[in-house]
Coordinates of C-alpha atoms in Angstrom, one line a residue:
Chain A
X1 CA -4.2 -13.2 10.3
X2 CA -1.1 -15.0 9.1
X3 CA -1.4 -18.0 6.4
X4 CA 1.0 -20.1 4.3
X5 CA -1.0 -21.3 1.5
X6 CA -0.2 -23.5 -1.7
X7 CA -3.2 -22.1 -3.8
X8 CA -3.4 -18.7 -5.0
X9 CA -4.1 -15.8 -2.6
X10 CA -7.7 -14.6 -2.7
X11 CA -7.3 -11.3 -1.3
X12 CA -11.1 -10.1 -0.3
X13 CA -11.0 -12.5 2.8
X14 CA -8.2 -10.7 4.0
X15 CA -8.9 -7.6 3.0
X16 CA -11.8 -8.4 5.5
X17 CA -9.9 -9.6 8.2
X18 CA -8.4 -6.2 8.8
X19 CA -11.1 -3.8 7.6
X20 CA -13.6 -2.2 10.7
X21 CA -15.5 1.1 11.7
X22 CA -12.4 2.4 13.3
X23 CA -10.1 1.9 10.1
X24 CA -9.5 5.1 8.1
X25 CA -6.7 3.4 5.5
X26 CA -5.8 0.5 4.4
X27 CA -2.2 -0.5 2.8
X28 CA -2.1 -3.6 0.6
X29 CA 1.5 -5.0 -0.4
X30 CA 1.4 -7.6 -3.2
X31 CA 4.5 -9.2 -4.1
X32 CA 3.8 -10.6 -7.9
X33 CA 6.3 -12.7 -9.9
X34 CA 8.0 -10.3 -12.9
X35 CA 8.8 -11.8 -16.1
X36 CA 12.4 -10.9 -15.6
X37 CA 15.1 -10.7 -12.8
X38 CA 18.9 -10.1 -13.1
X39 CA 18.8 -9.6 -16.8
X40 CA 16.7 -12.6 -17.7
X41 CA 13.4 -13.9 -19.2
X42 CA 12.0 -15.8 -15.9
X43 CA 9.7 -18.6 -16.7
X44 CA 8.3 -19.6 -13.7
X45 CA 9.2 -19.2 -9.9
X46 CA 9.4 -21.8 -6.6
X47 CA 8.5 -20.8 -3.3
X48 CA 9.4 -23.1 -1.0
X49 CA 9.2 -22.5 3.0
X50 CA 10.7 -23.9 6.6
X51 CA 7.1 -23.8 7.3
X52 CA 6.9 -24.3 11.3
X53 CA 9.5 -21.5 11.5
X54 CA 8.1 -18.9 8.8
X55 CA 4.9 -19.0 10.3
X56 CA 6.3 -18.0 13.7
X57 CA 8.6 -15.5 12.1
X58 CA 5.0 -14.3 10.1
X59 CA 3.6 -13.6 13.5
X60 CA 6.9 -12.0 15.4
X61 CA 6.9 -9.7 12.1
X62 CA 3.2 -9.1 12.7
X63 CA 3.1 -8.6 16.5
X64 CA 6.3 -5.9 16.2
X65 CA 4.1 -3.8 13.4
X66 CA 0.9 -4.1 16.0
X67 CA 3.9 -2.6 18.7
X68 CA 5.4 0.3 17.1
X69 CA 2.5 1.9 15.0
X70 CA -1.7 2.8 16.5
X71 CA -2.6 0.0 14.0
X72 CA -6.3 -1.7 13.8
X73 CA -5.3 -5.0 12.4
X74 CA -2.5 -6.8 10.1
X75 CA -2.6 -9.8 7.8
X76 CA 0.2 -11.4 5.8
X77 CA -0.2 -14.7 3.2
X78 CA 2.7 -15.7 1.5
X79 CA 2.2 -18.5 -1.4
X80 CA 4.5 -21.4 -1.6
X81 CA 5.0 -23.8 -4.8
X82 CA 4.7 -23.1 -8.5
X83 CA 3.7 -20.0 -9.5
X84 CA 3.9 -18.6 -12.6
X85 CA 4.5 -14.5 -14.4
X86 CA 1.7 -12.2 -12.5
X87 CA 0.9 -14.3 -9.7
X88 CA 1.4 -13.0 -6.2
X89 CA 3.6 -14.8 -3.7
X90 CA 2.8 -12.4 -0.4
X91 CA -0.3 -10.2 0.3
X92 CA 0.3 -8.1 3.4
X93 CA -3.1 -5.4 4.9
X94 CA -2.2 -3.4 7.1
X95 CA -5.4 -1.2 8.3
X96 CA -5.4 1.8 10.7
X97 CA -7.2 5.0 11.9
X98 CA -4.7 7.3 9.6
X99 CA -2.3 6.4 6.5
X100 CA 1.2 7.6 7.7
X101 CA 1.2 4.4 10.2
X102 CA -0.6 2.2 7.9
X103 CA 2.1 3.0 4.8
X104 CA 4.7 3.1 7.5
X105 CA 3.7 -0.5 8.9
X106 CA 3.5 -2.0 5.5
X107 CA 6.7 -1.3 4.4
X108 CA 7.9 -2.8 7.8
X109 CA 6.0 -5.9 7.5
X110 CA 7.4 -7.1 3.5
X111 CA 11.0 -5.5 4.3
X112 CA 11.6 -7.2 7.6
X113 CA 9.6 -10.5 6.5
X114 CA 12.2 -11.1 3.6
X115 CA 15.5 -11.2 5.9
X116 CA 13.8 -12.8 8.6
X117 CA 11.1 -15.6 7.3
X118 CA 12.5 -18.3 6.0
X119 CA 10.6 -18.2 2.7
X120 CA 13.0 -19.3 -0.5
X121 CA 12.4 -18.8 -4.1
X122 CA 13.9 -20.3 -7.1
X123 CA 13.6 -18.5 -10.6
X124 CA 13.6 -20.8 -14.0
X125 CA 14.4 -19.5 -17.3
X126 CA 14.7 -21.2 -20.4
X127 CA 18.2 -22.3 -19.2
X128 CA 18.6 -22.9 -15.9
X129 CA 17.4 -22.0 -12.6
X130 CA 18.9 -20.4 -9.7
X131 CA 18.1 -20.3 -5.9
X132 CA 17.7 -16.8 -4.8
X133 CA 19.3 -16.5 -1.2
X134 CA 20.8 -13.9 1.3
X135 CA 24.4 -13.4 0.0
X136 CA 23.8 -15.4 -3.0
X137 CA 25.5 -15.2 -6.1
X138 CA 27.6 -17.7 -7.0
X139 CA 27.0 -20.1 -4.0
X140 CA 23.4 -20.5 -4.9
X141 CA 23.8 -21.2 -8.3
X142 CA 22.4 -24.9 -8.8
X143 CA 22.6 -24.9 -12.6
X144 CA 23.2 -24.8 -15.0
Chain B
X1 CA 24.6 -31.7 27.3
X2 CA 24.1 -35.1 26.8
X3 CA 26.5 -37.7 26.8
X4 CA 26.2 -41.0 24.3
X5 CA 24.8 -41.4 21.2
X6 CA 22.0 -39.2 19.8
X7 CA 19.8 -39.9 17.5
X8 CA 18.5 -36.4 15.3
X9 CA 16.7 -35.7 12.6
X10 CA 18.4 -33.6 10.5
X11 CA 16.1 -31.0 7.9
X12 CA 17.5 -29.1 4.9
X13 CA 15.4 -26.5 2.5
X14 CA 16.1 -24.5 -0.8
X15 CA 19.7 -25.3 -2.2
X16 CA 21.0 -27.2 0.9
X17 CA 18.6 -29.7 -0.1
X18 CA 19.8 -29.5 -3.4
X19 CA 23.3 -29.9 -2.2
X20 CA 22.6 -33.1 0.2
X21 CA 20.1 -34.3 -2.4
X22 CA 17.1 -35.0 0.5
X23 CA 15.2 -32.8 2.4
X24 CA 15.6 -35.0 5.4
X25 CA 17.6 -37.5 7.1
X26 CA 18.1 -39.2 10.8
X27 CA 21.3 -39.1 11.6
X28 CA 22.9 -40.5 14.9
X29 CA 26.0 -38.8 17.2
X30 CA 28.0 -41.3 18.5
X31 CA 29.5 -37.8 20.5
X32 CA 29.5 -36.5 24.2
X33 CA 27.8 -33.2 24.4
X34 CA 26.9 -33.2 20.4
X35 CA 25.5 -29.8 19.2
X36 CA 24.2 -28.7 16.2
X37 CA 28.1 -28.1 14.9
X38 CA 28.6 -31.3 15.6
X39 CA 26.0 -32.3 12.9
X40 CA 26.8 -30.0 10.4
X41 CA 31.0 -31.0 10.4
X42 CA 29.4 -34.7 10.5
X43 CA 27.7 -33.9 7.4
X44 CA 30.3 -32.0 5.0
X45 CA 32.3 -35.1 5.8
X46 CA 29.6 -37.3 4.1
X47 CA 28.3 -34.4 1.7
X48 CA 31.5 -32.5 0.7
X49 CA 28.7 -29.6 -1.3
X50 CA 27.9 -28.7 1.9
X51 CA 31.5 -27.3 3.1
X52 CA 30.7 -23.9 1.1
X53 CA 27.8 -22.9 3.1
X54 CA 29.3 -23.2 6.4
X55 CA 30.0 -20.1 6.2
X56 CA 26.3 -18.5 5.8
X57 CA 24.4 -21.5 6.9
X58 CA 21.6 -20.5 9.1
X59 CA 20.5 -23.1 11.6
X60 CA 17.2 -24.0 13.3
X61 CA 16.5 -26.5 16.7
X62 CA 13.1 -27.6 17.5
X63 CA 12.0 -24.8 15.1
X64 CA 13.5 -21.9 16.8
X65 CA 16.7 -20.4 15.4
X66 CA 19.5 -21.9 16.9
X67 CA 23.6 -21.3 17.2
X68 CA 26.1 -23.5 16.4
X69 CA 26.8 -24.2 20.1
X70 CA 23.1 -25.2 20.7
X71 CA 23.3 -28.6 22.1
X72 CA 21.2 -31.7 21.2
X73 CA 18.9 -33.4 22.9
X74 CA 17.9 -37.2 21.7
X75 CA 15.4 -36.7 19.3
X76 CA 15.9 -33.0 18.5
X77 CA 15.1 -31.8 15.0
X78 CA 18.1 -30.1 13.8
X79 CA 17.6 -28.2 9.9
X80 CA 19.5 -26.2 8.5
X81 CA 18.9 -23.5 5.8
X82 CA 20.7 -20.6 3.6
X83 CA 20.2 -17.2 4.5
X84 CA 16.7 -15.4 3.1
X85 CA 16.9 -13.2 0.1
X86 CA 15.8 -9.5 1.3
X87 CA 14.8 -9.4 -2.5
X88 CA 15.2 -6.1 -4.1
X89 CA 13.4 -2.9 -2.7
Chain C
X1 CA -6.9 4.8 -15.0
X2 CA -8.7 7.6 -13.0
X3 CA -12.7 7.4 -12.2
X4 CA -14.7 9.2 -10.1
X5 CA -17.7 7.0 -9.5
X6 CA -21.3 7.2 -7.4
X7 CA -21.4 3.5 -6.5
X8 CA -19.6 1.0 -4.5
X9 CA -15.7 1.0 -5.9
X10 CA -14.7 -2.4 -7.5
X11 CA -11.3 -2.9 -6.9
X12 CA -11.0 -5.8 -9.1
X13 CA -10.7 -4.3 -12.6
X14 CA -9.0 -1.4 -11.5
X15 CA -5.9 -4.2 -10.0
X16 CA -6.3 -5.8 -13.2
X17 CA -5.5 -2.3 -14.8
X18 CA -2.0 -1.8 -13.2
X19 CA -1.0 -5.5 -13.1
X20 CA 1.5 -6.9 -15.2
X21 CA 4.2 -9.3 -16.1
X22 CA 6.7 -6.3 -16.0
X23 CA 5.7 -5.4 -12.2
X24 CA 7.4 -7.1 -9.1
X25 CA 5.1 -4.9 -6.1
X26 CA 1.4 -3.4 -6.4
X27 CA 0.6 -1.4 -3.2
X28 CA -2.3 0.2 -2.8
X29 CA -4.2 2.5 -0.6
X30 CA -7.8 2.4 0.5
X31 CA -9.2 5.1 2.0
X32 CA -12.6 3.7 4.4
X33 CA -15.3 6.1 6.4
X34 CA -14.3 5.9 10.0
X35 CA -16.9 5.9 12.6
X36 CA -15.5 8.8 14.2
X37 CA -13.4 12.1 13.5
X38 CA -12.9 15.0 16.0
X39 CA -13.6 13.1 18.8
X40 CA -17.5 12.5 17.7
X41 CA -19.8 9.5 16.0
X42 CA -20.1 9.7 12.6
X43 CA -23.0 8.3 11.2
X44 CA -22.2 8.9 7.7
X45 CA -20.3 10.7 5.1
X46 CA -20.8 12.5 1.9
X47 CA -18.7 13.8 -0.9
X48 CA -19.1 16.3 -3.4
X49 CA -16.7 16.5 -6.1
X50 CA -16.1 19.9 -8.8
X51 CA -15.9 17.0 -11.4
X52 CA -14.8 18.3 -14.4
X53 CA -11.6 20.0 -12.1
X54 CA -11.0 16.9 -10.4
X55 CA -10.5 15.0 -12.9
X56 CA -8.3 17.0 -14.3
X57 CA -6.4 17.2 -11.2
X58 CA -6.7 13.3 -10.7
X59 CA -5.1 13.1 -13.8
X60 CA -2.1 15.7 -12.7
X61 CA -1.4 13.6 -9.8
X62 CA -1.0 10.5 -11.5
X63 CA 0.7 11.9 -14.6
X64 CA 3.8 13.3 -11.8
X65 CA 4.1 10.1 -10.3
X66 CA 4.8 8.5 -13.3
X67 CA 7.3 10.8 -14.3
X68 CA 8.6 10.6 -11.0
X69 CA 9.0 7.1 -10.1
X70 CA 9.9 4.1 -12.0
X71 CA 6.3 2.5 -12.3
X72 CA 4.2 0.5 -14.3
X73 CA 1.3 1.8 -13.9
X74 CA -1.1 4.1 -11.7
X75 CA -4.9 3.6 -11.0
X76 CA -6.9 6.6 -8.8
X77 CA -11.0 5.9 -8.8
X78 CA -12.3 8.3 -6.2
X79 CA -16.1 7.6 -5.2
X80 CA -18.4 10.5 -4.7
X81 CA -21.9 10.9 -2.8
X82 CA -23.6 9.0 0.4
X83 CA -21.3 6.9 2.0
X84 CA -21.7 4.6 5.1
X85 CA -19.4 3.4 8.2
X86 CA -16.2 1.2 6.0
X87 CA -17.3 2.3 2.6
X88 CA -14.0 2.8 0.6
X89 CA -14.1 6.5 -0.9
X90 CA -10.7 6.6 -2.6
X91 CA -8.2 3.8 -4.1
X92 CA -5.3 4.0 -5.4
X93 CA -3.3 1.0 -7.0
X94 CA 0.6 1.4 -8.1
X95 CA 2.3 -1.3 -9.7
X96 CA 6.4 -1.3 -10.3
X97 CA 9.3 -3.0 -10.9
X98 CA 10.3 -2.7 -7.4
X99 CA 8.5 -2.3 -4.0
X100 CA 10.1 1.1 -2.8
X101 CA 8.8 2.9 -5.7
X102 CA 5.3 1.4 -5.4
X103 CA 5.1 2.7 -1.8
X104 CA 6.6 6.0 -2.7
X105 CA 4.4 6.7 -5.1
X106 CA 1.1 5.7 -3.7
X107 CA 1.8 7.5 -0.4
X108 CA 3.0 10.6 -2.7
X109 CA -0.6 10.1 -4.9
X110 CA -2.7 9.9 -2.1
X111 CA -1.0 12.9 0.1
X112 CA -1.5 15.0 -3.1
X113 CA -4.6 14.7 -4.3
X114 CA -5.6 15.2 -0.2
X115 CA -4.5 18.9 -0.8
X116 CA -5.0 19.5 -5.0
X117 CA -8.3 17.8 -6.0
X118 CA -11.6 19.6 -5.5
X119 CA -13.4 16.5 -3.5
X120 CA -14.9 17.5 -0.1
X121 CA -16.5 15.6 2.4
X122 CA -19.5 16.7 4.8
X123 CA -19.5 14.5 7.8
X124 CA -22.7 13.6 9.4
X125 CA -23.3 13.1 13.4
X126 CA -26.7 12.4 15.3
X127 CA -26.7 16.0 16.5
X128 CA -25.4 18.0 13.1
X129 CA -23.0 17.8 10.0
X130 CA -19.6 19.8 9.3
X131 CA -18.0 20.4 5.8
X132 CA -14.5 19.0 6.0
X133 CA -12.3 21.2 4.5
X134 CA -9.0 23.3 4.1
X135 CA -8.6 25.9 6.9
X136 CA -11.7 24.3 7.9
X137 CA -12.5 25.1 11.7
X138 CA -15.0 27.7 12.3
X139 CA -15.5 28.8 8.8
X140 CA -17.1 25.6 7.6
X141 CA -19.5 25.0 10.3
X142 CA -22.6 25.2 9.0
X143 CA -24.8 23.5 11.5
X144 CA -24.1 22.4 15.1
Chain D
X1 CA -10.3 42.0 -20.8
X2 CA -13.3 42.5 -22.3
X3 CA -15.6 45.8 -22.2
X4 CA -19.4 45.9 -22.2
X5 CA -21.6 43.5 -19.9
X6 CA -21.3 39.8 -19.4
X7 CA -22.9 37.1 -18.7
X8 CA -20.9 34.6 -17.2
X9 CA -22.4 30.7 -15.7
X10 CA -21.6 30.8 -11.6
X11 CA -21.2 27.2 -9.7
X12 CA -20.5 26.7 -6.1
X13 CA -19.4 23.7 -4.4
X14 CA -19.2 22.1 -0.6
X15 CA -20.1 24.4 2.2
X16 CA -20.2 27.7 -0.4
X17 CA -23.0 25.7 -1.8
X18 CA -24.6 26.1 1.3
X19 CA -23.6 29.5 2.1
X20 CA -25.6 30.8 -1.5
X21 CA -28.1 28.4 -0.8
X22 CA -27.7 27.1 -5.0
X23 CA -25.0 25.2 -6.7
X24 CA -24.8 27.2 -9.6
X25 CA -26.6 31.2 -11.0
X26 CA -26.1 33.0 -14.0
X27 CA -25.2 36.5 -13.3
X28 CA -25.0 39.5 -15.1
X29 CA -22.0 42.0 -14.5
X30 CA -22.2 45.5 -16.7
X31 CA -18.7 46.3 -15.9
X32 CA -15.7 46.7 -18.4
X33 CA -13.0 44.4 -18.1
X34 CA -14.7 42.2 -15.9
X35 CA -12.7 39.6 -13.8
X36 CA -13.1 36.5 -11.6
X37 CA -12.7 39.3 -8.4
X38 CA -15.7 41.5 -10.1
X39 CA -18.0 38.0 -9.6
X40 CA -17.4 37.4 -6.5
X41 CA -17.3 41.1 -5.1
X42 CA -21.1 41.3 -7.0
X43 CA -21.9 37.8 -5.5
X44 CA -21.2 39.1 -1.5
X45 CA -22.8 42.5 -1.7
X46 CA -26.3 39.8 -2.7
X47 CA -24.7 37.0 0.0
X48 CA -23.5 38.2 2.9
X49 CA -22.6 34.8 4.1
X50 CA -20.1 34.3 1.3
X51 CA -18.1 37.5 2.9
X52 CA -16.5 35.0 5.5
X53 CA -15.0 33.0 2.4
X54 CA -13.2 35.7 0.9
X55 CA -9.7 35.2 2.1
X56 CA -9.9 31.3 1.5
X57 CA -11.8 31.5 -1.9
X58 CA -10.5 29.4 -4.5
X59 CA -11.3 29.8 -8.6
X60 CA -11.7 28.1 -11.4
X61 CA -12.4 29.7 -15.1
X62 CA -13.5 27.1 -17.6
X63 CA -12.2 24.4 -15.4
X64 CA -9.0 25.3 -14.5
X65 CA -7.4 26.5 -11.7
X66 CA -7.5 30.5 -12.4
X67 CA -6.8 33.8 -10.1
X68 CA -8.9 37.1 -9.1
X69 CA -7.5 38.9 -11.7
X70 CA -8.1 36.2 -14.8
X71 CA -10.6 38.3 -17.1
X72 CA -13.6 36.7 -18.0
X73 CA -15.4 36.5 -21.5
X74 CA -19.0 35.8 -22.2
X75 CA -20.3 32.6 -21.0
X76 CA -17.3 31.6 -19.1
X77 CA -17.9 29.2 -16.2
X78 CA -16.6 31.2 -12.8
X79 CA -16.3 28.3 -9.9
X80 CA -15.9 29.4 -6.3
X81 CA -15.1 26.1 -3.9
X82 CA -13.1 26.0 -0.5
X83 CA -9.6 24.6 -0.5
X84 CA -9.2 21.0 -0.1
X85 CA -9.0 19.4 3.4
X86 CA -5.8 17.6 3.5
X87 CA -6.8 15.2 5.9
X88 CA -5.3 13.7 8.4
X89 CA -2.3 11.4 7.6

């Protein structure tokens, strides 16, 4: 199961998708948006996606974690759009006879889908707002 | 590579479309052999914001990551994009 | 939080527990009844818990990983008794700042209480049952 | 330690359980300084299947974690319970 959605993530059909008989653990990664980042009061966050390419990077991020671990099933949905402090932006499930492969597989999934999916956010604070990008810094900074 | 004019449409997301100031454009390549470098030098020229992310600019064709020596068909969809955040561990 | 329950785990409330505006990652860890183990059909599973001990011990476990790690918050609700094919008899929710931590710490809480919390399981098959437990083999075979 | 008899409140749990055939006895031990090791050694000589436990035993006095040699008082709570599975990663 891979999804790009604009609504909030309702985990329990996923969770769903990747439970069965043969499942012993299941890993759950959610990505939720903190009230503070880089030493400032975040108001709200942006997602915005390249969505025909981040889904096909979702499922070459998926397909590699079926490859390398004895997995039962994997889901990722990341959230695009508004969202605001506690939401979550990406809800990975990783499910699988034993937990070593199933914490192993998670981790995989949400560290190799942020350098690979092209999945954006922008942060707003009560003064500005500020893409955040691979080797950001100061090039990203829109305003203020 | 194609000789004559091409006509591309030409996608930007997160703050290259800030920089440009659309998400999306056609843009034509009066250029034998054009590639998606060709587009790119096309547009700092019209968009001088753009000249600072040449170096990091990440670069799609048809929706499969491309290089800068990809070339263009008529028609292609050419977008181009900053690199993706890793995010803090 | 930590619960050890009889009925069906709701995993709603105890996410609400460890969410918050301070936490960036919640990963969590659901342990389900397989339908086999040793090679064999399990037809279902129960667990007996020393209850006063383990939650004492639940308590232990969760206590170090917060002193370990920089979390928010940890949530253990271990379910005891009569449970069937995909029933979820453990879950464990970490929230934190930062994803590594999370995952750390809920593969560190679940690997622990494994081996320190008095909760055994007796797994039943169509032709006999077997206590499941440390140094187990032979010893704990008490019907075919 | 304490001298005279005691009566001390004996639970079982998991397959010991099954091996006593009762989750939980009182039992009587007219012994001076009486310890967790004095229970159980009372406890085989009455159920032979417990014998086979002995080297993987573990104890709990008052509900905590406690060795053979912790000395028990009157009405203490002695637990005997096999060690914890681990289970597979």
């Amino acid at each position: 199961m891979i999804q790009i959605v604009d609504k909030p993530i309702e985990t329990d059909p996923i969770l769903r998708a990747v439970d069965s008989g043969e499942a012993g653990a299941i890993v759950t990664f959610s990505g939720t948006v903190r009230n503070n980042a880089r030493g400032k009061q975040v108001t709200y966050l942006f997602y915005e996606a390249y969505p025909e390419l981040a889904g096909t990077e979702l499922e070459k991020v998926r397909k590699e974690a079926l490859r390398r671990w004895p997995l039962v099933n994997v889901a990722i949905v990341h959230r695009i759009g508004r969202m605001e402090i506690g939401d979550c932006s990406v809800f990975i499930a990783v499910s699988s006879p034993h937990r070593e492969a199933a914490f192993e597989a998670c981790r995989f999934v949400i560290d190799t889908l942020k350098v690979t999916v092209p999945i954006w956010k922008k942060e707003f604070y009560e003064d500005g707002e500020v893409w955040i990008e691979g080797y950001c810094g100061e090039i990203s900074q829109t305003s203020p | 590579m194609y000789n004559g004019t091409v006509k591309v449409k030409v996608r930007f997301f997160a703050s290259l479309k800030d920089a440009v100031g659309t998400g999306e454009m056609d843009v034509n390549i009066a250029e034998d052999n054009a590639t998606a470098r060709t587009v790119f030098d096309r547009l700092q020229e019209q968009f001088p914001a753009l000249k600072r992310y040449e170096p990091i600019v990440l670069v799609a064709v048809n929706h499969e990551y491309a290089r800068w020596e990809t070339p263009l068909t008529p028609d292609a969809e050419v977008v181009f994009f900053p690199p993706v955040s890793g995010g803090l561990r």
